[in-house]
PDB file of C-alpha atoms in Angstrom:
ATOM      1  CA  MET A   1      49.231 129.087  49.116  1.00  0.00           C
ATOM      2  CA  GLY A   2      47.763 132.512  48.360  1.00  0.00           C
ATOM      3  CA  PRO A   3      47.317 134.036  44.885  1.00  0.00           C
ATOM      4  CA  GLY A   4      50.319 136.307  45.350  1.00  0.00           C
ATOM      5  CA  GLN A   5      52.579 133.386  46.280  1.00  0.00           C
ATOM      6  CA  ASP A   6      51.291 131.350  43.327  1.00  0.00           C
ATOM      7  CA  ARG A   7      51.994 134.266  40.951  1.00  0.00           C
ATOM      8  CA  LEU A   8      55.487 134.653  42.437  1.00  0.00           C
ATOM      9  CA  GLN A   9      56.235 130.954  41.919  1.00  0.00           C
ATOM     10  CA  HIS A  10      55.025 131.071  38.317  1.00  0.00           C
ATOM     11  CA  ALA A  11      56.927 134.277  37.570  1.00  0.00           C
ATOM     12  CA  THR A  12      60.061 132.769  39.122  1.00  0.00           C
ATOM     13  CA  GLU A  13      59.702 129.635  37.003  1.00  0.00           C
ATOM     14  CA  ALA A  14      59.107 131.646  33.811  1.00  0.00           C
ATOM     15  CA  TRP A  15      62.119 133.859  34.512  1.00  0.00           C
ATOM     16  CA  ARG A  16      64.339 130.875  35.360  1.00  0.00           C
ATOM     17  CA  LEU A  17      63.409 129.184  32.084  1.00  0.00           C
ATOM     18  CA  MET A  18      64.029 132.370  30.051  1.00  0.00           C
ATOM     19  CA  PHE A  19      67.308 133.017  31.857  1.00  0.00           C
ATOM     20  CA  ASP A  20      68.509 129.440  31.384  1.00  0.00           C
ATOM     21  CA  PHE A  21      67.663 129.609  27.675  1.00  0.00           C
ATOM     22  CA  LEU A  22      69.605 132.876  27.297  1.00  0.00           C
ATOM     23  CA  MET A  23      72.571 131.446  29.190  1.00  0.00           C
ATOM     24  CA  ARG A  24      72.622 128.325  26.981  1.00  0.00           C
ATOM     25  CA  SER A  25      72.771 130.575  23.926  1.00  0.00           C
ATOM     26  CA  ALA A  26      75.555 132.761  25.367  1.00  0.00           C
ATOM     27  CA  PRO A  27      78.358 130.771  23.689  1.00  0.00           C
ATOM     28  CA  ASP A  28      76.844 131.661  20.308  1.00  0.00           C
ATOM     29  CA  ARG A  29      77.014 135.378  21.140  1.00  0.00           C
ATOM     30  CA  LEU A  30      80.564 134.978  22.450  1.00  0.00           C
ATOM     31  CA  ALA A  31      81.612 133.273  19.188  1.00  0.00           C
ATOM     32  CA  ILE A  32      80.203 136.215  17.203  1.00  0.00           C
ATOM     33  CA  GLN A  33      82.134 138.672  19.376  1.00  0.00           C
ATOM     34  CA  GLN A  34      85.348 136.677  19.094  1.00  0.00           C
ATOM     35  CA  LYS A  35      84.982 136.486  15.313  1.00  0.00           C
ATOM     36  CA  LEU A  36      85.048 140.287  15.332  1.00  0.00           C
ATOM     37  CA  GLY A  37      87.966 140.455  17.784  1.00  0.00           C
ATOM     38  CA  LEU A  38      85.807 141.672  20.677  1.00  0.00           C
ATOM     39  CA  THR A  39      85.366 140.665  24.287  1.00  0.00           C
ATOM     40  CA  PRO A  40      81.926 140.780  25.924  1.00  0.00           C
ATOM     41  CA  ASN A  41      82.929 144.042  27.652  1.00  0.00           C
ATOM     42  CA  ASP A  42      84.075 145.527  24.346  1.00  0.00           C
ATOM     43  CA  SER A  43      80.720 144.659  22.830  1.00  0.00           C
ATOM     44  CA  ARG A  44      78.701 146.110  25.711  1.00  0.00           C
ATOM     45  CA  ALA A  45      80.771 149.301  25.662  1.00  0.00           C
ATOM     46  CA  LEU A  46      80.466 149.666  21.906  1.00  0.00           C
ATOM     47  CA  PHE A  47      76.664 149.662  22.087  1.00  0.00           C
ATOM     48  CA  THR A  48      76.721 152.662  24.456  1.00  0.00           C
ATOM     49  CA  LEU A  49      78.626 154.936  22.070  1.00  0.00           C
ATOM     50  CA  ASP A  50      77.201 157.131  19.321  1.00  0.00           C
ATOM     51  CA  LYS A  51      78.592 158.527  16.070  1.00  0.00           C
ATOM     52  CA  ASP A  52      77.735 162.167  16.622  1.00  0.00           C
ATOM     53  CA  VAL A  53      78.377 163.890  19.944  1.00  0.00           C
ATOM     54  CA  GLY A  54      80.286 161.304  21.941  1.00  0.00           C
ATOM     55  CA  LYS A  55      80.586 161.003  25.707  1.00  0.00           C
ATOM     56  CA  PRO A  56      83.323 161.993  28.156  1.00  0.00           C
ATOM     57  CA  ILE A  57      85.210 159.170  29.878  1.00  0.00           C
ATOM     58  CA  GLY A  58      83.698 160.129  33.249  1.00  0.00           C
ATOM     59  CA  ALA A  59      80.169 159.755  31.893  1.00  0.00           C
ATOM     60  CA  LEU A  60      81.091 156.412  30.328  1.00  0.00           C
ATOM     61  CA  ALA A  61      82.592 155.201  33.612  1.00  0.00           C
ATOM     62  CA  THR A  62      79.346 156.090  35.375  1.00  0.00           C
ATOM     63  CA  GLN A  63      77.252 154.405  32.694  1.00  0.00           C
ATOM     64  CA  TRP A  64      79.459 151.318  32.701  1.00  0.00           C
ATOM     65  CA  HIS A  65      79.563 151.183  36.534  1.00  0.00           C
ATOM     66  CA  CYS A  66      83.341 151.212  36.682  1.00  0.00           C
ATOM     67  CA  ASP A  67      86.105 153.605  37.678  1.00  0.00           C
ATOM     68  CA  PRO A  68      87.512 156.087  35.140  1.00  0.00           C
ATOM     69  CA  SER A  69      90.777 154.162  34.753  1.00  0.00           C
ATOM     70  CA  THR A  70      88.868 151.041  33.689  1.00  0.00           C
ATOM     71  CA  ALA A  71      86.779 153.104  31.270  1.00  0.00           C
ATOM     72  CA  THR A  72      89.989 154.613  29.861  1.00  0.00           C
ATOM     73  CA  TRP A  73      91.468 151.125  29.387  1.00  0.00           C
ATOM     74  CA  LEU A  74      88.323 149.963  27.597  1.00  0.00           C
ATOM     75  CA  VAL A  75      88.219 153.046  25.363  1.00  0.00           C
ATOM     76  CA  ASP A  76      91.914 152.467  24.555  1.00  0.00           C
ATOM     77  CA  ARG A  77      91.025 148.931  23.377  1.00  0.00           C
ATOM     78  CA  LEU A  78      88.168 150.204  21.207  1.00  0.00           C
ATOM     79  CA  GLU A  79      90.334 152.986  19.820  1.00  0.00           C
ATOM     80  CA  GLN A  80      93.196 150.595  18.978  1.00  0.00           C
ATOM     81  CA  ALA A  81      90.699 148.416  17.112  1.00  0.00           C
ATOM     82  CA  GLY A  82      89.523 151.455  15.124  1.00  0.00           C
ATOM     83  CA  LEU A  83      86.010 151.240  16.601  1.00  0.00           C
ATOM     84  CA  ALA A  84      86.030 154.453  18.645  1.00  0.00           C
ATOM     85  CA  GLU A  85      87.883 157.734  18.707  1.00  0.00           C
ATOM     86  CA  ARG A  86      88.519 160.526  21.160  1.00  0.00           C
ATOM     87  CA  VAL A  87      87.561 163.977  19.906  1.00  0.00           C
ATOM     88  CA  PRO A  88      87.692 167.393  21.598  1.00  0.00           C
ATOM     89  CA  SER A  89      84.457 168.531  23.191  1.00  0.00           C
ATOM     90  CA  PRO A  90      82.936 171.455  21.262  1.00  0.00           C
ATOM     91  CA  SER A  91      82.163 173.250  24.542  1.00  0.00           C
ATOM     92  CA  ASP A  92      85.389 172.511  26.476  1.00  0.00           C
ATOM     93  CA  ARG A  93      88.575 171.661  24.590  1.00  0.00           C
ATOM     94  CA  ARG A  94      90.106 170.185  27.764  1.00  0.00           C
ATOM     95  CA  VAL A  95      87.513 167.405  27.648  1.00  0.00           C
ATOM     96  CA  LYS A  96      87.737 164.547  25.182  1.00  0.00           C
ATOM     97  CA  ARG A  97      84.583 162.828  24.045  1.00  0.00           C
ATOM     98  CA  VAL A  98      84.512 159.232  22.872  1.00  0.00           C
ATOM     99  CA  LYS A  99      82.454 158.436  19.821  1.00  0.00           C
ATOM    100  CA  LEU A 100      82.043 155.661  17.303  1.00  0.00           C
ATOM    101  CA  THR A 101      84.044 155.540  14.116  1.00  0.00           C
ATOM    102  CA  ALA A 102      82.470 154.363  10.869  1.00  0.00           C
ATOM    103  CA  LYS A 103      84.049 150.955  11.550  1.00  0.00           C
ATOM    104  CA  GLY A 104      82.518 150.964  15.051  1.00  0.00           C
ATOM    105  CA  ALA A 105      79.063 151.730  13.665  1.00  0.00           C
ATOM    106  CA  ALA A 106      79.446 148.975  11.051  1.00  0.00           C
ATOM    107  CA  THR A 107      80.544 146.557  13.783  1.00  0.00           C
ATOM    108  CA  ILE A 108      77.446 147.375  15.831  1.00  0.00           C
ATOM    109  CA  GLU A 109      75.302 146.717  12.756  1.00  0.00           C
ATOM    110  CA  GLU A 110      76.996 143.364  12.208  1.00  0.00           C
ATOM    111  CA  LEU A 111      76.690 142.389  15.876  1.00  0.00           C
ATOM    112  CA  THR A 112      73.023 143.372  15.898  1.00  0.00           C
ATOM    113  CA  ARG A 113      72.338 141.403  12.720  1.00  0.00           C
ATOM    114  CA  GLU A 114      74.040 138.317  14.186  1.00  0.00           C
ATOM    115  CA  TYR A 115      72.488 138.702  17.669  1.00  0.00           C
ATOM    116  CA  HIS A 116      69.011 138.932  16.133  1.00  0.00           C
ATOM    117  CA  LYS A 117      69.287 135.620  14.291  1.00  0.00           C
ATOM    118  CA  PRO A 118      66.952 133.259  16.158  1.00  0.00           C
ATOM    119  CA  PRO A 119      68.331 130.050  17.634  1.00  0.00           C
ATOM    120  CA  ALA A 120      67.238 126.734  16.139  1.00  0.00           C
ATOM    121  CA  GLU A 121      64.902 126.052  19.070  1.00  0.00           C
ATOM    122  CA  MET A 122      62.866 129.153  18.200  1.00  0.00           C
ATOM    123  CA  LEU A 123      62.809 128.377  14.505  1.00  0.00           C
ATOM    124  CA  ALA A 124      61.276 125.003  15.370  1.00  0.00           C
ATOM    125  CA  LEU A 125      58.294 126.556  17.183  1.00  0.00           C
ATOM    126  CA  PRO A 126      54.932 126.713  15.410  1.00  0.00           C
ATOM    127  CA  ARG A 127      53.786 130.131  14.173  1.00  0.00           C
ATOM    128  CA  ALA A 128      51.032 130.347  16.816  1.00  0.00           C
ATOM    129  CA  ASP A 129      53.563 129.807  19.620  1.00  0.00           C
ATOM    130  CA  LEU A 130      55.850 132.457  18.151  1.00  0.00           C
ATOM    131  CA  ASP A 131      52.933 134.907  17.901  1.00  0.00           C
ATOM    132  CA  GLN A 132      52.071 134.277  21.550  1.00  0.00           C
ATOM    133  CA  LEU A 133      55.706 134.655  22.612  1.00  0.00           C
ATOM    134  CA  ILE A 134      56.021 137.929  20.680  1.00  0.00           C
ATOM    135  CA  GLY A 135      52.885 139.263  22.345  1.00  0.00           C
ATOM    136  CA  LEU A 136      54.083 138.350  25.824  1.00  0.00           C
ATOM    137  CA  VAL A 137      57.560 139.811  25.357  1.00  0.00           C
ATOM    138  CA  ARG A 138      56.056 143.034  23.946  1.00  0.00           C
ATOM    139  CA  LYS A 139      53.936 143.302  27.103  1.00  0.00           C
ATOM    140  CA  LEU A 140      57.023 142.760  29.249  1.00  0.00           C
ATOM    141  CA  GLN A 141      58.936 145.450  27.346  1.00  0.00           C
ATOM    142  CA  ALA A 142      56.043 147.871  27.726  1.00  0.00           C
ATOM    143  CA  GLY A 143      55.990 147.193  31.469  1.00  0.00           C
ATOM    144  CA  LYS A 144      52.407 145.963  31.317  1.00  0.00           C
ATOM    145  CA  SER A 145      50.933 143.197  33.370  1.00  0.00           C
ATOM    146  CA  VAL A 146      50.711 140.063  31.262  1.00  0.00           C
ATOM    147  CA  GLY A 147      48.020 138.247  33.246  1.00  0.00           C
TER     148      GLY A 147
END
């Protein structure tokens, strides 16, 4: 087995372990969403909105990789929950932009706070392991080669 194949096998194993860990913790994230009356799609959509300018439905549909009617349905759900609102575009009154309400912004803050609470398995790791994990994930986020 060549060095490239060995690296591929190790990267595959590392990714599988990370993915499996994230999937095992998914029910915790779902419970947080449900507590706030959200579905996973509601939550994902909410995180793409802003409080200031807003985005047209067409742009949201593109960003969400769905058709405009699905984006409209999702925005309707967020609007009914008081998390988003449609406002006229300052440059074209025929276009409505979707932006966060104060309640939507507060919901994002609460979701983020809850999502960022570490699972028990991480809390049980020694400080040195956590430091190493932090360093590796920072390298991954920066797009740098770890090894």
